[in-house]
């Protein structure tokens, strides 16, 4: 009986832990309710177009930036897409590190808005299936271990950039006093994709637009508003404690 009870307690704990993390795969609004970037965005620049000349020049700008070791290292780190890595990158600008242990309500908010950000770009990526610059020019990126995975994933718009920008908008709403620093970090997060060689500049620019459209759509959600209110209270309490 004791052994059976112990097993039941362990299984209950596992179920509670799994359920507590369910939000990592949830979004605030259904993907079908997210404005379709495949409709509102223009097609990416054709390689024979005047606009592609800008992309080409920015690609070489990105390669030049790799000579700056500090910036190159930042671009390498920014290649990691998981929520925790992105939050580590934002921590200095935001003023603290957001974690599931220290700031559970804020962490949940960020995880869910991240899923909405994915939905903001996915349909356009599938529609246009733009070849990535490293594949176009037959060159390696700063993070070649991701090339095999991403070579068959559309370059336009940039999902990394959308994630960085929508996180930036969310974090700015949580801590507006640090808005300049947060959005500067969000901007550089997108530029890291050009420096890495994974995206053209127009992919990055479109990713920022998708994030802004997606954030506006999510902001009208009652579920988002409730979670944002919880996160604001949590962050305000922590910031207030730091000032004392």
PDB file of C-alpha atoms in Angstrom:
ATOM      1  CA  UNK A   1       0.000   0.000   0.000  1.00  0.00           C
ATOM      2  CA  UNK A   2       2.787   2.382   0.885  1.00  0.00           C
ATOM      3  CA  UNK A   3       4.567   1.650  -2.389  1.00  0.00           C
ATOM      4  CA  UNK A   4       1.332   2.159  -4.320  1.00  0.00           C
ATOM      5  CA  UNK A   5       0.674   5.454  -2.539  1.00  0.00           C
ATOM      6  CA  UNK A   6       4.201   6.660  -3.281  1.00  0.00           C
ATOM      7  CA  UNK A   7       3.798   5.804  -6.984  1.00  0.00           C
ATOM      8  CA  UNK A   8       0.484   7.668  -7.104  1.00  0.00           C
ATOM      9  CA  UNK A   9       2.038  10.746  -5.471  1.00  0.00           C
ATOM     10  CA  UNK A  10       4.932  10.694  -7.939  1.00  0.00           C
ATOM     11  CA  UNK A  11       2.575  10.337 -10.915  1.00  0.00           C
ATOM     12  CA  UNK A  12       0.432  13.193  -9.608  1.00  0.00           C
ATOM     13  CA  UNK A  13       3.520  15.397  -9.260  1.00  0.00           C
ATOM     14  CA  UNK A  14       4.596  14.546 -12.818  1.00  0.00           C
ATOM     15  CA  UNK A  15       1.128  15.348 -14.147  1.00  0.00           C
ATOM     16  CA  UNK A  16       1.085  18.654 -12.273  1.00  0.00           C
ATOM     17  CA  UNK A  17       4.531  19.555 -13.650  1.00  0.00           C
ATOM     18  CA  UNK A  18       3.531  18.708 -17.216  1.00  0.00           C
ATOM     19  CA  UNK A  19       0.281  20.646 -16.922  1.00  0.00           C
ATOM     20  CA  UNK A  20       2.128  23.641 -15.481  1.00  0.00           C
ATOM     21  CA  UNK A  21       4.284  23.728 -18.602  1.00  0.00           C
ATOM     22  CA  UNK A  22       1.429  23.235 -21.103  1.00  0.00           C
ATOM     23  CA  UNK A  23       1.463  26.950 -21.869  1.00  0.00           C
ATOM     24  CA  UNK A  24       4.801  26.549 -23.662  1.00  0.00           C
ATOM     25  CA  UNK A  25       2.850  25.144 -26.618  1.00  0.00           C
ATOM     26  CA  UNK A  26      -0.115  27.505 -26.331  1.00  0.00           C
ATOM     27  CA  UNK A  27      -0.846  30.846 -27.947  1.00  0.00           C
ATOM     28  CA  UNK A  28      -3.190  33.616 -26.888  1.00  0.00           C
ATOM     29  CA  UNK A  29      -5.175  33.497 -30.121  1.00  0.00           C
ATOM     30  CA  UNK A  30      -5.706  30.677 -32.663  1.00  0.00           C
ATOM     31  CA  UNK A  31      -3.412  30.800 -35.675  1.00  0.00           C
ATOM     32  CA  UNK A  32      -6.475  31.276 -37.892  1.00  0.00           C
ATOM     33  CA  UNK A  33      -7.205  34.552 -36.073  1.00  0.00           C
ATOM     34  CA  UNK A  34      -3.701  35.906 -36.688  1.00  0.00           C
ATOM     35  CA  UNK A  35      -3.499  38.282 -39.686  1.00  0.00           C
ATOM     36  CA  UNK A  36      -1.990  36.356 -42.597  1.00  0.00           C
ATOM     37  CA  UNK A  37       1.392  37.813 -43.582  1.00  0.00           C
ATOM     38  CA  UNK A  38       1.150  35.826 -46.806  1.00  0.00           C
ATOM     39  CA  UNK A  39      -1.664  38.207 -47.768  1.00  0.00           C
ATOM     40  CA  UNK A  40      -0.628  41.585 -46.388  1.00  0.00           C
ATOM     41  CA  UNK A  41       3.119  41.348 -47.086  1.00  0.00           C
ATOM     42  CA  UNK A  42       4.453  41.862 -50.609  1.00  0.00           C
ATOM     43  CA  UNK A  43       6.561  39.094 -52.123  1.00  0.00           C
ATOM     44  CA  UNK A  44      10.272  39.194 -51.200  1.00  0.00           C
ATOM     45  CA  UNK A  45      12.556  41.002 -53.670  1.00  0.00           C
ATOM     46  CA  UNK A  46      13.389  39.085 -56.818  1.00  0.00           C
ATOM     47  CA  UNK A  47      17.113  38.564 -57.360  1.00  0.00           C
ATOM     48  CA  UNK A  48      16.933  40.658 -60.525  1.00  0.00           C
ATOM     49  CA  UNK A  49      15.171  43.567 -58.827  1.00  0.00           C
ATOM     50  CA  UNK A  50      16.514  46.901 -57.604  1.00  0.00           C
ATOM     51  CA  UNK A  51      15.366  46.023 -54.075  1.00  0.00           C
ATOM     52  CA  UNK A  52      17.542  42.915 -54.036  1.00  0.00           C
ATOM     53  CA  UNK A  53      20.577  45.148 -54.511  1.00  0.00           C
ATOM     54  CA  UNK A  54      19.929  46.457 -50.992  1.00  0.00           C
ATOM     55  CA  UNK A  55      19.692  42.920 -49.650  1.00  0.00           C
ATOM     56  CA  UNK A  56      22.935  42.021 -51.391  1.00  0.00           C
ATOM     57  CA  UNK A  57      24.748  45.031 -49.959  1.00  0.00           C
ATOM     58  CA  UNK A  58      23.429  44.264 -46.472  1.00  0.00           C
ATOM     59  CA  UNK A  59      24.562  40.681 -46.821  1.00  0.00           C
ATOM     60  CA  UNK A  60      28.108  41.919 -47.365  1.00  0.00           C
ATOM     61  CA  UNK A  61      27.686  44.374 -44.513  1.00  0.00           C
ATOM     62  CA  UNK A  62      26.828  41.400 -42.324  1.00  0.00           C
ATOM     63  CA  UNK A  63      29.938  39.558 -43.429  1.00  0.00           C
ATOM     64  CA  UNK A  64      32.024  42.614 -42.628  1.00  0.00           C
ATOM     65  CA  UNK A  65      30.481  42.813 -39.159  1.00  0.00           C
ATOM     66  CA  UNK A  66      31.753  39.311 -38.426  1.00  0.00           C
ATOM     67  CA  UNK A  67      35.229  40.815 -38.149  1.00  0.00           C
ATOM     68  CA  UNK A  68      34.049  42.492 -34.937  1.00  0.00           C
ATOM     69  CA  UNK A  69      34.449  39.592 -32.509  1.00  0.00           C
ATOM     70  CA  UNK A  70      32.117  41.014 -29.868  1.00  0.00           C
ATOM     71  CA  UNK A  71      29.324  41.586 -32.386  1.00  0.00           C
ATOM     72  CA  UNK A  72      29.958  38.257 -34.075  1.00  0.00           C
ATOM     73  CA  UNK A  73      29.726  36.460 -30.718  1.00  0.00           C
ATOM     74  CA  UNK A  74      26.458  38.237 -30.008  1.00  0.00           C
ATOM     75  CA  UNK A  75      25.094  37.174 -33.399  1.00  0.00           C
ATOM     76  CA  UNK A  76      26.094  33.571 -32.691  1.00  0.00           C
ATOM     77  CA  UNK A  77      24.281  33.636 -29.353  1.00  0.00           C
ATOM     78  CA  UNK A  78      21.233  35.238 -30.936  1.00  0.00           C
ATOM     79  CA  UNK A  79      20.944  32.258 -33.274  1.00  0.00           C
ATOM     80  CA  UNK A  80      19.454  30.238 -30.408  1.00  0.00           C
ATOM     81  CA  UNK A  81      15.679  30.379 -30.735  1.00  0.00           C
ATOM     82  CA  UNK A  82      14.566  28.926 -27.401  1.00  0.00           C
ATOM     83  CA  UNK A  83      12.765  31.280 -25.028  1.00  0.00           C
ATOM     84  CA  UNK A  84      15.329  31.024 -22.239  1.00  0.00           C
ATOM     85  CA  UNK A  85      18.271  32.010 -24.453  1.00  0.00           C
ATOM     86  CA  UNK A  86      16.408  34.993 -25.893  1.00  0.00           C
ATOM     87  CA  UNK A  87      15.491  36.154 -22.389  1.00  0.00           C
ATOM     88  CA  UNK A  88      19.131  35.933 -21.320  1.00  0.00           C
ATOM     89  CA  UNK A  89      19.935  38.271 -24.201  1.00  0.00           C
ATOM     90  CA  UNK A  90      17.257  40.735 -23.097  1.00  0.00           C
ATOM     91  CA  UNK A  91      18.106  40.621 -19.369  1.00  0.00           C
ATOM     92  CA  UNK A  92      20.602  43.541 -19.302  1.00  0.00           C
ATOM     93  CA  UNK A  93      18.226  45.802 -21.244  1.00  0.00           C
ATOM     94  CA  UNK A  94      15.167  44.775 -19.221  1.00  0.00           C
ATOM     95  CA  UNK A  95      16.954  45.038 -15.892  1.00  0.00           C
ATOM     96  CA  UNK A  96      16.493  41.465 -14.708  1.00  0.00           C
ATOM     97  CA  UNK A  97      16.394  37.904 -15.972  1.00  0.00           C
ATOM     98  CA  UNK A  98      12.935  36.437 -16.437  1.00  0.00           C
ATOM     99  CA  UNK A  99      12.738  32.794 -15.327  1.00  0.00           C
ATOM    100  CA  UNK A 100       9.913  30.340 -14.581  1.00  0.00           C
ATOM    101  CA  UNK A 101      11.038  30.190 -10.941  1.00  0.00           C
ATOM    102  CA  UNK A 102      11.501  33.889 -10.204  1.00  0.00           C
ATOM    103  CA  UNK A 103       8.832  35.380 -12.497  1.00  0.00           C
ATOM    104  CA  UNK A 104       6.375  32.600 -13.405  1.00  0.00           C
ATOM    105  CA  UNK A 105       3.559  34.836 -14.646  1.00  0.00           C
ATOM    106  CA  UNK A 106       5.889  36.875 -16.850  1.00  0.00           C
ATOM    107  CA  UNK A 107       7.591  33.757 -18.149  1.00  0.00           C
ATOM    108  CA  UNK A 108       4.215  32.294 -19.111  1.00  0.00           C
ATOM    109  CA  UNK A 109       3.326  35.542 -20.894  1.00  0.00           C
ATOM    110  CA  UNK A 110       6.555  35.472 -22.887  1.00  0.00           C
ATOM    111  CA  UNK A 111       6.238  31.797 -23.838  1.00  0.00           C
ATOM    112  CA  UNK A 112       2.711  32.252 -25.126  1.00  0.00           C
ATOM    113  CA  UNK A 113       3.434  35.475 -27.004  1.00  0.00           C
ATOM    114  CA  UNK A 114       6.329  33.614 -28.599  1.00  0.00           C
ATOM    115  CA  UNK A 115       3.911  31.054 -30.029  1.00  0.00           C
ATOM    116  CA  UNK A 116       1.766  33.874 -31.406  1.00  0.00           C
ATOM    117  CA  UNK A 117       4.903  35.303 -32.983  1.00  0.00           C
ATOM    118  CA  UNK A 118       5.499  31.984 -34.738  1.00  0.00           C
ATOM    119  CA  UNK A 119       1.972  32.089 -36.104  1.00  0.00           C
ATOM    120  CA  UNK A 120       2.537  35.639 -37.353  1.00  0.00           C
ATOM    121  CA  UNK A 121       5.178  34.471 -39.859  1.00  0.00           C
ATOM    122  CA  UNK A 122       4.547  30.782 -40.570  1.00  0.00           C
ATOM    123  CA  UNK A 123       2.034  31.130 -43.395  1.00  0.00           C
ATOM    124  CA  UNK A 124       4.120  33.703 -45.263  1.00  0.00           C
ATOM    125  CA  UNK A 125       7.215  31.511 -44.903  1.00  0.00           C
ATOM    126  CA  UNK A 126       5.325  28.552 -46.380  1.00  0.00           C
ATOM    127  CA  UNK A 127       3.891  30.650 -49.202  1.00  0.00           C
ATOM    128  CA  UNK A 128       7.082  32.312 -50.398  1.00  0.00           C
ATOM    129  CA  UNK A 129       9.714  29.691 -49.430  1.00  0.00           C
ATOM    130  CA  UNK A 130      12.497  32.167 -50.147  1.00  0.00           C
ATOM    131  CA  UNK A 131      15.962  30.662 -50.397  1.00  0.00           C
ATOM    132  CA  UNK A 132      18.227  31.741 -47.563  1.00  0.00           C
ATOM    133  CA  UNK A 133      21.357  33.771 -48.375  1.00  0.00           C
ATOM    134  CA  UNK A 134      23.803  31.094 -47.226  1.00  0.00           C
ATOM    135  CA  UNK A 135      22.121  28.686 -49.672  1.00  0.00           C
ATOM    136  CA  UNK A 136      21.905  31.322 -52.413  1.00  0.00           C
ATOM    137  CA  UNK A 137      25.622  32.115 -52.211  1.00  0.00           C
ATOM    138  CA  UNK A 138      26.839  28.631 -51.200  1.00  0.00           C
ATOM    139  CA  UNK A 139      28.567  29.940 -48.084  1.00  0.00           C
ATOM    140  CA  UNK A 140      28.520  28.912 -44.458  1.00  0.00           C
ATOM    141  CA  UNK A 141      26.881  30.910 -41.680  1.00  0.00           C
ATOM    142  CA  UNK A 142      28.314  31.842 -38.296  1.00  0.00           C
ATOM    143  CA  UNK A 143      26.344  28.926 -36.837  1.00  0.00           C
ATOM    144  CA  UNK A 144      26.685  26.133 -39.442  1.00  0.00           C
ATOM    145  CA  UNK A 145      25.128  23.505 -37.157  1.00  0.00           C
ATOM    146  CA  UNK A 146      21.682  24.979 -37.933  1.00  0.00           C
ATOM    147  CA  UNK A 147      22.098  25.028 -41.728  1.00  0.00           C
ATOM    148  CA  UNK A 148      20.745  21.536 -42.451  1.00  0.00           C
ATOM    149  CA  UNK A 149      17.612  22.277 -40.410  1.00  0.00           C
ATOM    150  CA  UNK A 150      16.933  25.712 -41.894  1.00  0.00           C
ATOM    151  CA  UNK A 151      17.873  25.233 -45.540  1.00  0.00           C
ATOM    152  CA  UNK A 152      14.358  23.924 -46.255  1.00  0.00           C
ATOM    153  CA  UNK A 153      12.672  26.581 -44.117  1.00  0.00           C
ATOM    154  CA  UNK A 154      11.634  29.803 -45.842  1.00  0.00           C
ATOM    155  CA  UNK A 155      13.796  32.857 -45.243  1.00  0.00           C
ATOM    156  CA  UNK A 156      11.013  35.460 -45.572  1.00  0.00           C
ATOM    157  CA  UNK A 157       9.928  36.796 -43.145  1.00  0.00           C
ATOM    158  CA  UNK A 158      12.476  36.136 -40.406  1.00  0.00           C
ATOM    159  CA  UNK A 159      11.002  34.143 -37.528  1.00  0.00           C
ATOM    160  CA  UNK A 160      13.910  34.982 -35.226  1.00  0.00           C
ATOM    161  CA  UNK A 161      13.408  38.681 -35.865  1.00  0.00           C
ATOM    162  CA  UNK A 162       9.665  38.402 -35.261  1.00  0.00           C
ATOM    163  CA  UNK A 163      10.360  36.678 -31.950  1.00  0.00           C
ATOM    164  CA  UNK A 164      12.893  39.288 -30.851  1.00  0.00           C
ATOM    165  CA  UNK A 165      10.625  42.183 -31.812  1.00  0.00           C
ATOM    166  CA  UNK A 166       7.434  40.795 -30.251  1.00  0.00           C
ATOM    167  CA  UNK A 167       9.368  40.000 -27.058  1.00  0.00           C
ATOM    168  CA  UNK A 168      10.728  43.542 -27.127  1.00  0.00           C
ATOM    169  CA  UNK A 169       7.236  45.028 -27.422  1.00  0.00           C
ATOM    170  CA  UNK A 170       6.011  42.840 -24.569  1.00  0.00           C
ATOM    171  CA  UNK A 171       8.937  43.634 -22.294  1.00  0.00           C
ATOM    172  CA  UNK A 172       8.617  47.344 -23.032  1.00  0.00           C
ATOM    173  CA  UNK A 173       4.988  47.256 -21.931  1.00  0.00           C
ATOM    174  CA  UNK A 174       6.076  45.526 -18.735  1.00  0.00           C
ATOM    175  CA  UNK A 175       8.897  47.986 -18.007  1.00  0.00           C
ATOM    176  CA  UNK A 176       8.382  51.144 -20.101  1.00  0.00           C
ATOM    177  CA  UNK A 177      11.151  52.987 -18.246  1.00  0.00           C
ATOM    178  CA  UNK A 178      13.596  50.679 -20.053  1.00  0.00           C
ATOM    179  CA  UNK A 179      11.838  50.875 -23.400  1.00  0.00           C
ATOM    180  CA  UNK A 180      14.730  52.469 -25.297  1.00  0.00           C
ATOM    181  CA  UNK A 181      17.186  49.845 -24.138  1.00  0.00           C
ATOM    182  CA  UNK A 182      14.765  46.974 -24.718  1.00  0.00           C
ATOM    183  CA  UNK A 183      13.852  47.960 -28.261  1.00  0.00           C
ATOM    184  CA  UNK A 184      17.491  48.683 -29.145  1.00  0.00           C
ATOM    185  CA  UNK A 185      18.214  45.112 -28.101  1.00  0.00           C
ATOM    186  CA  UNK A 186      15.248  43.847 -30.125  1.00  0.00           C
ATOM    187  CA  UNK A 187      16.560  45.692 -33.186  1.00  0.00           C
ATOM    188  CA  UNK A 188      20.038  44.221 -32.850  1.00  0.00           C
ATOM    189  CA  UNK A 189      18.566  40.755 -32.352  1.00  0.00           C
ATOM    190  CA  UNK A 190      17.136  41.030 -35.862  1.00  0.00           C
ATOM    191  CA  UNK A 191      20.348  42.412 -37.333  1.00  0.00           C
ATOM    192  CA  UNK A 192      22.161  39.394 -35.904  1.00  0.00           C
ATOM    193  CA  UNK A 193      20.343  37.282 -38.484  1.00  0.00           C
ATOM    194  CA  UNK A 194      21.948  39.292 -41.292  1.00  0.00           C
ATOM    195  CA  UNK A 195      25.353  39.080 -39.626  1.00  0.00           C
ATOM    196  CA  UNK A 196      24.984  35.308 -39.211  1.00  0.00           C
ATOM    197  CA  UNK A 197      24.096  34.934 -42.882  1.00  0.00           C
ATOM    198  CA  UNK A 198      20.748  33.290 -42.241  1.00  0.00           C
ATOM    199  CA  UNK A 199      18.566  36.127 -43.522  1.00  0.00           C
ATOM    200  CA  UNK A 200      18.448  38.993 -45.959  1.00  0.00           C
ATOM    201  CA  UNK A 201      17.704  42.459 -44.614  1.00  0.00           C
ATOM    202  CA  UNK A 202      14.248  42.412 -46.206  1.00  0.00           C
ATOM    203  CA  UNK A 203      13.499  39.185 -44.282  1.00  0.00           C
ATOM    204  CA  UNK A 204      14.421  40.975 -41.064  1.00  0.00           C
ATOM    205  CA  UNK A 205      12.421  44.097 -41.908  1.00  0.00           C
ATOM    206  CA  UNK A 206       9.380  41.952 -42.699  1.00  0.00           C
ATOM    207  CA  UNK A 207       9.836  40.028 -39.445  1.00  0.00           C
ATOM    208  CA  UNK A 208       9.562  43.241 -37.450  1.00  0.00           C
ATOM    209  CA  UNK A 209       6.388  44.191 -39.307  1.00  0.00           C
ATOM    210  CA  UNK A 210       4.853  40.760 -38.664  1.00  0.00           C
ATOM    211  CA  UNK A 211       5.676  41.074 -34.958  1.00  0.00           C
ATOM    212  CA  UNK A 212       4.004  44.481 -34.737  1.00  0.00           C
ATOM    213  CA  UNK A 213       0.886  43.236 -36.544  1.00  0.00           C
ATOM    214  CA  UNK A 214       0.829  40.093 -34.416  1.00  0.00           C
ATOM    215  CA  UNK A 215       1.224  42.018 -31.181  1.00  0.00           C
ATOM    216  CA  UNK A 216      -1.679  44.295 -32.108  1.00  0.00           C
ATOM    217  CA  UNK A 217      -3.869  41.275 -32.833  1.00  0.00           C
ATOM    218  CA  UNK A 218      -2.929  39.513 -29.597  1.00  0.00           C
ATOM    219  CA  UNK A 219      -3.361  42.688 -27.564  1.00  0.00           C
ATOM    220  CA  UNK A 220      -7.098  42.574 -28.231  1.00  0.00           C
ATOM    221  CA  UNK A 221      -7.308  39.111 -26.643  1.00  0.00           C
ATOM    222  CA  UNK A 222      -8.892  38.950 -23.191  1.00  0.00           C
ATOM    223  CA  UNK A 223      -6.580  36.078 -22.287  1.00  0.00           C
ATOM    224  CA  UNK A 224      -3.559  38.191 -23.155  1.00  0.00           C
ATOM    225  CA  UNK A 225      -4.845  41.173 -21.198  1.00  0.00           C
ATOM    226  CA  UNK A 226      -5.378  39.038 -18.081  1.00  0.00           C
ATOM    227  CA  UNK A 227      -1.936  37.465 -18.303  1.00  0.00           C
ATOM    228  CA  UNK A 228      -0.310  40.829 -18.988  1.00  0.00           C
ATOM    229  CA  UNK A 229      -1.982  42.237 -15.864  1.00  0.00           C
ATOM    230  CA  UNK A 230      -0.555  39.384 -13.768  1.00  0.00           C
ATOM    231  CA  UNK A 231       2.897  39.888 -15.266  1.00  0.00           C
ATOM    232  CA  UNK A 232       2.798  43.667 -14.733  1.00  0.00           C
ATOM    233  CA  UNK A 233       1.968  43.170 -11.066  1.00  0.00           C
ATOM    234  CA  UNK A 234       4.744  40.604 -10.696  1.00  0.00           C
ATOM    235  CA  UNK A 235       7.371  42.815 -12.365  1.00  0.00           C
ATOM    236  CA  UNK A 236       6.225  45.941 -10.523  1.00  0.00           C
ATOM    237  CA  UNK A 237       6.664  44.153  -7.190  1.00  0.00           C
ATOM    238  CA  UNK A 238      10.161  43.010  -8.104  1.00  0.00           C
ATOM    239  CA  UNK A 239      11.222  46.409  -9.441  1.00  0.00           C
ATOM    240  CA  UNK A 240       9.822  48.075  -6.340  1.00  0.00           C
ATOM    241  CA  UNK A 241      11.784  45.706  -4.114  1.00  0.00           C
ATOM    242  CA  UNK A 242      14.979  46.477  -6.013  1.00  0.00           C
ATOM    243  CA  UNK A 243      14.553  50.212  -5.386  1.00  0.00           C
ATOM    244  CA  UNK A 244      14.243  49.796  -1.619  1.00  0.00           C
TER     245      UNK A 244
END
